[in-house]
Amino acid sequence: TQLLEQSPQFLSIQEGENLTVYCNSSSVFSSLQWYRQEPGEGPVLLVTVVTGGEVKKLKRLTFQFGDARKDSSLHITAAQPGDTGLYLCAGSYPQGGSEKLVFGKGMKLTVNP
Amino acid sequence: DAGVIQSPRHEVTEMGQEVTLRCKPISGHNSLFWYRQTMMRGLELLIYFNNNVPIDDSGMPEDRFSAKMPNASFSTLKIQPSEPRDSAVYFCASSFRGQTAGRNQPQHFGDGTRLSIL
């Protein structure tokens, strides 16, 4: 069974601070996705990383896929209150001729003004 | 463009009652997923369909849960009879899977149905 552990589970910081969220597994994934979820809404895809060691940047967000494709990190620079939300990582793996996603439990981020 | 549409947004009912959740995927998407989200277990895949056919229902917790997709634009998740431990937010998501390796196709989520069983 593929499992994804995210850390920290909760983080409350001040506007302007930097932070890093980690997503770890003992399993290898075909790709890894990061989602952001706001209260009362569904998760929204931020990025997909596919290649081991890949780094993608989305404005102040930097995503990295581990060399072995078992882990990933999300770094946010100069966090803003609008970054508040639940950040979920999800690993994709083949099963039964299709690709399935397994989600971590998420990291709840609060950015205080 | 309309996203994934789920109804109802909220459902409160007494245990033992039948509950039916509905989902309209994005037009043109051929894969549909039902998830359940709780604080304890996070987001869990219950079942998914490709081209209206159930592919993997290993995540369906019990026989009380059933899902159908009668056509490409509609799916239901039914719980009968419902129990308090079924209380959760249920999400539907859809994506497009091409004939050649759709591993990177993103899933688009609806806003969920918050279900409370009393």
Short mmCIF file of C-alpha atoms in Angstrom, two decimals, chain A residues 37-44 86 88, chain B residues 4 6 9 21-23 32-38 42-47 77 88-94 107-114:
data_model
loop_
_atom_site.label_atom_id
_atom_site.label_comp_id
_atom_site.label_asym_id
_atom_site.label_seq_id
_atom_site.Cartn_x
_atom_site.Cartn_y
_atom_site.Cartn_z
CA GLN A 37 -7.54 23.33 -0.82
CA GLU A 38 -9.51 26.17 0.75
CA PRO A 39 -12.38 25.68 3.23
CA GLY A 40 -15.59 24.59 1.53
CA GLU A 41 -13.88 23.89 -1.76
CA GLY A 42 -12.22 21.00 -3.52
CA PRO A 43 -8.46 20.64 -4.00
CA VAL A 44 -6.99 22.63 -6.87
CA LEU A 86 -4.51 23.06 3.11
CA LEU A 88 -1.91 18.26 -0.24
CA VAL B 4 -17.19 19.45 -11.74
CA GLN B 6 -21.70 18.14 -7.11
CA ARG B 9 -23.52 20.76 -1.10
CA LEU B 21 -24.73 12.07 -3.82
CA ARG B 22 -24.57 13.34 -7.38
CA CYS B 23 -21.78 14.42 -9.69
CA LEU B 32 -14.41 10.01 -12.80
CA PHE B 33 -13.32 9.55 -9.21
CA TRP B 34 -15.18 9.51 -5.89
CA TYR B 35 -13.19 10.45 -2.78
CA ARG B 36 -14.00 10.80 0.92
CA GLN B 37 -12.19 13.31 3.16
CA THR B 38 -12.02 13.18 6.94
CA GLY B 42 -7.44 12.53 4.86
CA LEU B 43 -8.56 12.16 1.25
CA GLU B 44 -9.29 8.56 0.28
CA LEU B 45 -10.21 7.20 -3.13
CA LEU B 46 -13.43 5.20 -3.00
CA ILE B 47 -13.97 4.21 -6.64
CA LEU B 77 -22.68 7.57 -4.93
CA ALA B 88 -17.40 13.21 5.90
CA VAL B 89 -16.92 15.43 2.89
CA TYR B 90 -17.35 13.49 -0.34
CA PHE B 91 -15.59 14.75 -3.45
CA CYS B 92 -16.04 13.90 -7.07
CA ALA B 93 -13.22 14.54 -9.53
CA SER B 94 -12.84 14.07 -13.27
CA GLN B 107 -7.88 15.63 -11.73
CA HIS B 108 -10.39 18.45 -11.37
CA PHE B 109 -12.37 18.36 -8.16
CA GLY B 110 -15.85 19.53 -7.35
CA ASP B 111 -16.55 21.51 -4.19
CA GLY B 112 -17.76 18.42 -2.35
CA THR B 113 -20.82 17.31 -0.41
CA ARG B 114 -20.58 17.70 3.35
#
